Amino acid sequence: KSFDHQDGDQQDTWKKNARFTFKTWTGQETELGTLKTYTEMRFNFGNSNGYGTLASGNPAVDKGVSVKFASIQLGGLRVGKDESAFDSFIGYAGNVIQDTLVPYGDFDTNVVQYYFDAGNG
């Protein structure tokens, strides 16, 4: 629902969503290995969160900002905010299950991970 600008009457409307995603990647060689960073922020806007008021000046209701990913990696050690290794390591829900319909795990978590490269093995 929305409000008419002329007389303030409540009107039915379509629910709309918009998202702006801001991603950054950096990388620099150091004596200890490659230093990498990655961030992803999502700025969401939509009118499906609820009803605003005319006094607020925004009857469409803002959905807010979230930090989806943020990590720093030096060599094989990575620390930050990412999806759970229990989900990403197994390939999420796979190609068979629609993961938006069947919830199977928490994604958002803090991580401390180490990637070991044993060479050719």
JSON list of C-alpha atoms in Angstrom, two decimals:
[
{"chain": "A", "resi": 1, "resn": "LYS", "atom": "CA", "xyz": [0.00, 0.00, 0.00]},
{"chain": "A", "resi": 2, "resn": "SER", "atom": "CA", "xyz": [1.03, 3.58, -0.51]},
{"chain": "A", "resi": 3, "resn": "PHE", "atom": "CA", "xyz": [-0.40, 6.99, 0.17]},
{"chain": "A", "resi": 4, "resn": "ASP", "atom": "CA", "xyz": [-1.80, 9.40, -2.40]},
{"chain": "A", "resi": 5, "resn": "HIS", "atom": "CA", "xyz": [0.27, 12.59, -2.53]},
{"chain": "A", "resi": 6, "resn": "GLN", "atom": "CA", "xyz": [-2.74, 14.87, -3.07]},
{"chain": "A", "resi": 7, "resn": "ASP", "atom": "CA", "xyz": [-5.26, 13.74, -0.44]},
{"chain": "A", "resi": 8, "resn": "GLY", "atom": "CA", "xyz": [-3.38, 11.15, 1.69]},
{"chain": "A", "resi": 9, "resn": "ASP", "atom": "CA", "xyz": [-5.70, 8.24, 0.81]},
{"chain": "A", "resi": 10, "resn": "GLN", "atom": "CA", "xyz": [-4.20, 4.77, 1.10]},
{"chain": "A", "resi": 11, "resn": "GLN", "atom": "CA", "xyz": [-3.76, 3.05, -2.28]},
{"chain": "A", "resi": 12, "resn": "ASP", "atom": "CA", "xyz": [-2.87, -0.51, -3.30]},
{"chain": "A", "resi": 13, "resn": "THR", "atom": "CA", "xyz": [0.39, -0.83, -5.18]},
{"chain": "A", "resi": 14, "resn": "TRP", "atom": "CA", "xyz": [2.93, -3.34, -6.42]},
{"chain": "A", "resi": 15, "resn": "LYS", "atom": "CA", "xyz": [5.69, -4.42, -4.08]},
{"chain": "A", "resi": 16, "resn": "LYS", "atom": "CA", "xyz": [9.03, -3.27, -5.40]},
{"chain": "A", "resi": 17, "resn": "ASN", "atom": "CA", "xyz": [12.59, -4.09, -4.41]},
{"chain": "A", "resi": 18, "resn": "ALA", "atom": "CA", "xyz": [15.87, -2.56, -5.54]},
{"chain": "A", "resi": 19, "resn": "ARG", "atom": "CA", "xyz": [19.42, -3.41, -4.52]},
{"chain": "A", "resi": 20, "resn": "PHE", "atom": "CA", "xyz": [22.75, -1.73, -5.07]},
{"chain": "A", "resi": 21, "resn": "THR", "atom": "CA", "xyz": [25.73, -3.99, -4.31]},
{"chain": "A", "resi": 22, "resn": "PHE", "atom": "CA", "xyz": [29.16, -2.47, -3.69]},
{"chain": "A", "resi": 23, "resn": "LYS", "atom": "CA", "xyz": [32.08, -4.93, -3.94]},
{"chain": "A", "resi": 24, "resn": "THR", "atom": "CA", "xyz": [35.79, -4.32, -3.40]},
{"chain": "A", "resi": 25, "resn": "TRP", "atom": "CA", "xyz": [38.79, -6.58, -3.99]},
{"chain": "A", "resi": 26, "resn": "THR", "atom": "CA", "xyz": [42.41, -5.78, -3.22]},
{"chain": "A", "resi": 27, "resn": "GLY", "atom": "CA", "xyz": [45.62, -7.77, -3.44]},
{"chain": "A", "resi": 28, "resn": "GLN", "atom": "CA", "xyz": [49.26, -7.04, -2.64]},
{"chain": "A", "resi": 29, "resn": "GLU", "atom": "CA", "xyz": [52.33, -9.26, -2.51]},
{"chain": "A", "resi": 30, "resn": "THR", "atom": "CA", "xyz": [54.18, -9.25, 0.83]},
{"chain": "A", "resi": 31, "resn": "GLU", "atom": "CA", "xyz": [57.09, -11.20, 2.32]},
{"chain": "A", "resi": 32, "resn": "LEU", "atom": "CA", "xyz": [54.58, -13.49, 4.09]},
{"chain": "A", "resi": 33, "resn": "GLY", "atom": "CA", "xyz": [52.46, -14.15, 1.02]},
{"chain": "A", "resi": 34, "resn": "THR", "atom": "CA", "xyz": [49.67, -12.40, -0.84]},
{"chain": "A", "resi": 35, "resn": "LEU", "atom": "CA", "xyz": [47.57, -10.03, 1.26]},
{"chain": "A", "resi": 36, "resn": "LYS", "atom": "CA", "xyz": [43.98, -9.95, -0.05]},
{"chain": "A", "resi": 37, "resn": "THR", "atom": "CA", "xyz": [40.80, -8.23, 1.08]},
{"chain": "A", "resi": 38, "resn": "TYR", "atom": "CA", "xyz": [37.21, -8.61, -0.08]},
{"chain": "A", "resi": 39, "resn": "THR", "atom": "CA", "xyz": [34.04, -6.77, 0.94]},
{"chain": "A", "resi": 40, "resn": "GLU", "atom": "CA", "xyz": [30.46, -6.80, -0.30]},
{"chain": "A", "resi": 41, "resn": "MET", "atom": "CA", "xyz": [27.85, -4.35, 0.97]},
{"chain": "A", "resi": 42, "resn": "ARG", "atom": "CA", "xyz": [24.20, -4.42, -0.06]},
{"chain": "A", "resi": 43, "resn": "PHE", "atom": "CA", "xyz": [22.00, -1.33, -0.03]},
{"chain": "A", "resi": 44, "resn": "ASN", "atom": "CA", "xyz": [18.36, -2.45, -0.20]},
{"chain": "A", "resi": 45, "resn": "PHE", "atom": "CA", "xyz": [15.24, -0.43, -0.88]},
{"chain": "A", "resi": 46, "resn": "GLY", "atom": "CA", "xyz": [11.68, -1.67, -1.19]},
{"chain": "A", "resi": 47, "resn": "ASN", "atom": "CA", "xyz": [8.11, -1.21, -0.09]},
{"chain": "A", "resi": 48, "resn": "SER", "atom": "CA", "xyz": [7.43, -4.73, 1.19]},
{"chain": "A", "resi": 49, "resn": "ASN", "atom": "CA", "xyz": [8.75, -4.19, 4.74]},
{"chain": "A", "resi": 50, "resn": "GLY", "atom": "CA", "xyz": [5.57, -2.59, 6.02]},
{"chain": "A", "resi": 51, "resn": "TYR", "atom": "CA", "xyz": [3.70, 0.65, 5.85]},
{"chain": "A", "resi": 52, "resn": "GLY", "atom": "CA", "xyz": [5.32, 4.00, 6.29]},
{"chain": "A", "resi": 53, "resn": "THR", "atom": "CA", "xyz": [3.60, 7.13, 7.42]},
{"chain": "A", "resi": 54, "resn": "LEU", "atom": "CA", "xyz": [3.17, 10.44, 5.72]},
{"chain": "A", "resi": 55, "resn": "ALA", "atom": "CA", "xyz": [5.01, 12.06, 8.62]},
{"chain": "A", "resi": 56, "resn": "SER", "atom": "CA", "xyz": [8.14, 10.01, 7.91]},
{"chain": "A", "resi": 57, "resn": "GLY", "atom": "CA", "xyz": [8.26, 11.27, 4.33]},
{"chain": "A", "resi": 58, "resn": "ASN", "atom": "CA", "xyz": [8.99, 7.77, 3.04]},
{"chain": "A", "resi": 59, "resn": "PRO", "atom": "CA", "xyz": [5.87, 5.62, 2.73]},
{"chain": "A", "resi": 60, "resn": "ALA", "atom": "CA", "xyz": [7.82, 3.03, 0.71]},
{"chain": "A", "resi": 61, "resn": "VAL", "atom": "CA", "xyz": [9.87, 1.99, 3.79]},
{"chain": "A", "resi": 62, "resn": "ASP", "atom": "CA", "xyz": [13.62, 1.58, 3.42]},
{"chain": "A", "resi": 63, "resn": "LYS", "atom": "CA", "xyz": [15.03, -1.95, 3.95]},
{"chain": "A", "resi": 64, "resn": "GLY", "atom": "CA", "xyz": [18.50, -0.96, 5.07]},
{"chain": "A", "resi": 65, "resn": "VAL", "atom": "CA", "xyz": [22.15, -1.78, 4.49]},
{"chain": "A", "resi": 66, "resn": "SER", "atom": "CA", "xyz": [23.96, -5.05, 5.17]},
{"chain": "A", "resi": 67, "resn": "VAL", "atom": "CA", "xyz": [27.55, -6.23, 5.01]},
{"chain": "A", "resi": 68, "resn": "LYS", "atom": "CA", "xyz": [27.32, -9.62, 3.29]},
{"chain": "A", "resi": 69, "resn": "PHE", "atom": "CA", "xyz": [31.03, -10.45, 3.10]},
{"chain": "A", "resi": 70, "resn": "ALA", "atom": "CA", "xyz": [34.16, -8.89, 4.62]},
{"chain": "A", "resi": 71, "resn": "SER", "atom": "CA", "xyz": [37.46, -10.71, 4.88]},
{"chain": "A", "resi": 72, "resn": "ILE", "atom": "CA", "xyz": [41.21, -10.29, 4.94]},
{"chain": "A", "resi": 73, "resn": "GLN", "atom": "CA", "xyz": [43.56, -13.06, 3.84]},
{"chain": "A", "resi": 74, "resn": "LEU", "atom": "CA", "xyz": [47.32, -13.38, 4.27]},
{"chain": "A", "resi": 75, "resn": "GLY", "atom": "CA", "xyz": [48.81, -16.43, 2.61]},
{"chain": "A", "resi": 76, "resn": "GLY", "atom": "CA", "xyz": [46.39, -19.23, 3.44]},
{"chain": "A", "resi": 77, "resn": "LEU", "atom": "CA", "xyz": [44.86, -17.66, 6.57]},
{"chain": "A", "resi": 78, "resn": "ARG", "atom": "CA", "xyz": [41.55, -15.89, 6.08]},
{"chain": "A", "resi": 79, "resn": "VAL", "atom": "CA", "xyz": [39.59, -14.06, 8.79]},
{"chain": "A", "resi": 80, "resn": "GLY", "atom": "CA", "xyz": [36.29, -12.22, 8.43]},
{"chain": "A", "resi": 81, "resn": "LYS", "atom": "CA", "xyz": [32.57, -12.56, 7.75]},
{"chain": "A", "resi": 82, "resn": "ASP", "atom": "CA", "xyz": [31.51, -15.09, 5.14]},
{"chain": "A", "resi": 83, "resn": "GLU", "atom": "CA", "xyz": [29.16, -17.98, 4.46]},
{"chain": "A", "resi": 84, "resn": "SER", "atom": "CA", "xyz": [29.55, -21.06, 6.63]},
{"chain": "A", "resi": 85, "resn": "ALA", "atom": "CA", "xyz": [32.13, -23.62, 5.48]},
{"chain": "A", "resi": 86, "resn": "PHE", "atom": "CA", "xyz": [29.55, -26.32, 6.22]},
{"chain": "A", "resi": 87, "resn": "ASP", "atom": "CA", "xyz": [27.44, -24.92, 3.37]},
{"chain": "A", "resi": 88, "resn": "SER", "atom": "CA", "xyz": [30.05, -23.68, 0.89]},
{"chain": "A", "resi": 89, "resn": "PHE", "atom": "CA", "xyz": [32.41, -26.71, 1.14]},
{"chain": "A", "resi": 90, "resn": "ILE", "atom": "CA", "xyz": [29.68, -29.17, 0.12]},
{"chain": "A", "resi": 91, "resn": "GLY", "atom": "CA", "xyz": [28.51, -26.99, -2.76]},
{"chain": "A", "resi": 92, "resn": "TYR", "atom": "CA", "xyz": [25.52, -25.50, -0.92]},
{"chain": "A", "resi": 93, "resn": "ALA", "atom": "CA", "xyz": [22.35, -27.49, -1.64]},
{"chain": "A", "resi": 94, "resn": "GLY", "atom": "CA", "xyz": [23.69, -28.83, -4.93]},
{"chain": "A", "resi": 95, "resn": "ASN", "atom": "CA", "xyz": [22.04, -28.80, -8.32]},
{"chain": "A", "resi": 96, "resn": "VAL", "atom": "CA", "xyz": [19.02, -30.84, -7.26]},
{"chain": "A", "resi": 97, "resn": "ILE", "atom": "CA", "xyz": [17.53, -28.97, -4.29]},
{"chain": "A", "resi": 98, "resn": "GLN", "atom": "CA", "xyz": [16.20, -25.45, -4.71]},
{"chain": "A", "resi": 99, "resn": "ASP", "atom": "CA", "xyz": [17.92, -23.84, -1.73]},
{"chain": "A", "resi": 100, "resn": "THR", "atom": "CA", "xyz": [15.48, -20.93, -1.49]},
{"chain": "A", "resi": 101, "resn": "LEU", "atom": "CA", "xyz": [12.61, -23.37, -0.88]},
{"chain": "A", "resi": 102, "resn": "VAL", "atom": "CA", "xyz": [14.36, -25.87, 1.39]},
{"chain": "A", "resi": 103, "resn": "PRO", "atom": "CA", "xyz": [16.33, -24.20, 4.20]},
{"chain": "A", "resi": 104, "resn": "TYR", "atom": "CA", "xyz": [19.35, -26.31, 5.10]},
{"chain": "A", "resi": 105, "resn": "GLY", "atom": "CA", "xyz": [21.75, -24.18, 7.13]},
{"chain": "A", "resi": 106, "resn": "ASP", "atom": "CA", "xyz": [22.94, -20.84, 8.37]},
{"chain": "A", "resi": 107, "resn": "PHE", "atom": "CA", "xyz": [24.98, -18.88, 5.88]},
{"chain": "A", "resi": 108, "resn": "ASP", "atom": "CA", "xyz": [26.04, -15.74, 7.74]},
{"chain": "A", "resi": 109, "resn": "THR", "atom": "CA", "xyz": [28.91, -16.43, 10.13]},
{"chain": "A", "resi": 110, "resn": "ASN", "atom": "CA", "xyz": [32.32, -15.23, 11.26]},
{"chain": "A", "resi": 111, "resn": "VAL", "atom": "CA", "xyz": [35.16, -17.35, 9.91]},
{"chain": "A", "resi": 112, "resn": "VAL", "atom": "CA", "xyz": [38.78, -18.17, 10.62]},
{"chain": "A", "resi": 113, "resn": "GLN", "atom": "CA", "xyz": [39.94, -20.49, 7.85]},
{"chain": "A", "resi": 114, "resn": "TYR", "atom": "CA", "xyz": [43.28, -21.80, 6.67]},
{"chain": "A", "resi": 115, "resn": "TYR", "atom": "CA", "xyz": [43.81, -23.05, 3.12]},
{"chain": "A", "resi": 116, "resn": "PHE", "atom": "CA", "xyz": [46.70, -25.50, 2.83]},
{"chain": "A", "resi": 117, "resn": "ASP", "atom": "CA", "xyz": [48.30, -26.18, -0.53]},
{"chain": "A", "resi": 118, "resn": "ALA", "atom": "CA", "xyz": [50.27, -29.45, -0.51]},
{"chain": "A", "resi": 119, "resn": "GLY", "atom": "CA", "xyz": [51.66, -28.90, -3.99]},
{"chain": "A", "resi": 120, "resn": "ASN", "atom": "CA", "xyz": [50.73, -31.51, -6.60]},
{"chain": "A", "resi": 121, "resn": "GLY", "atom": "CA", "xyz": [49.06, -33.88, -4.14]}
]
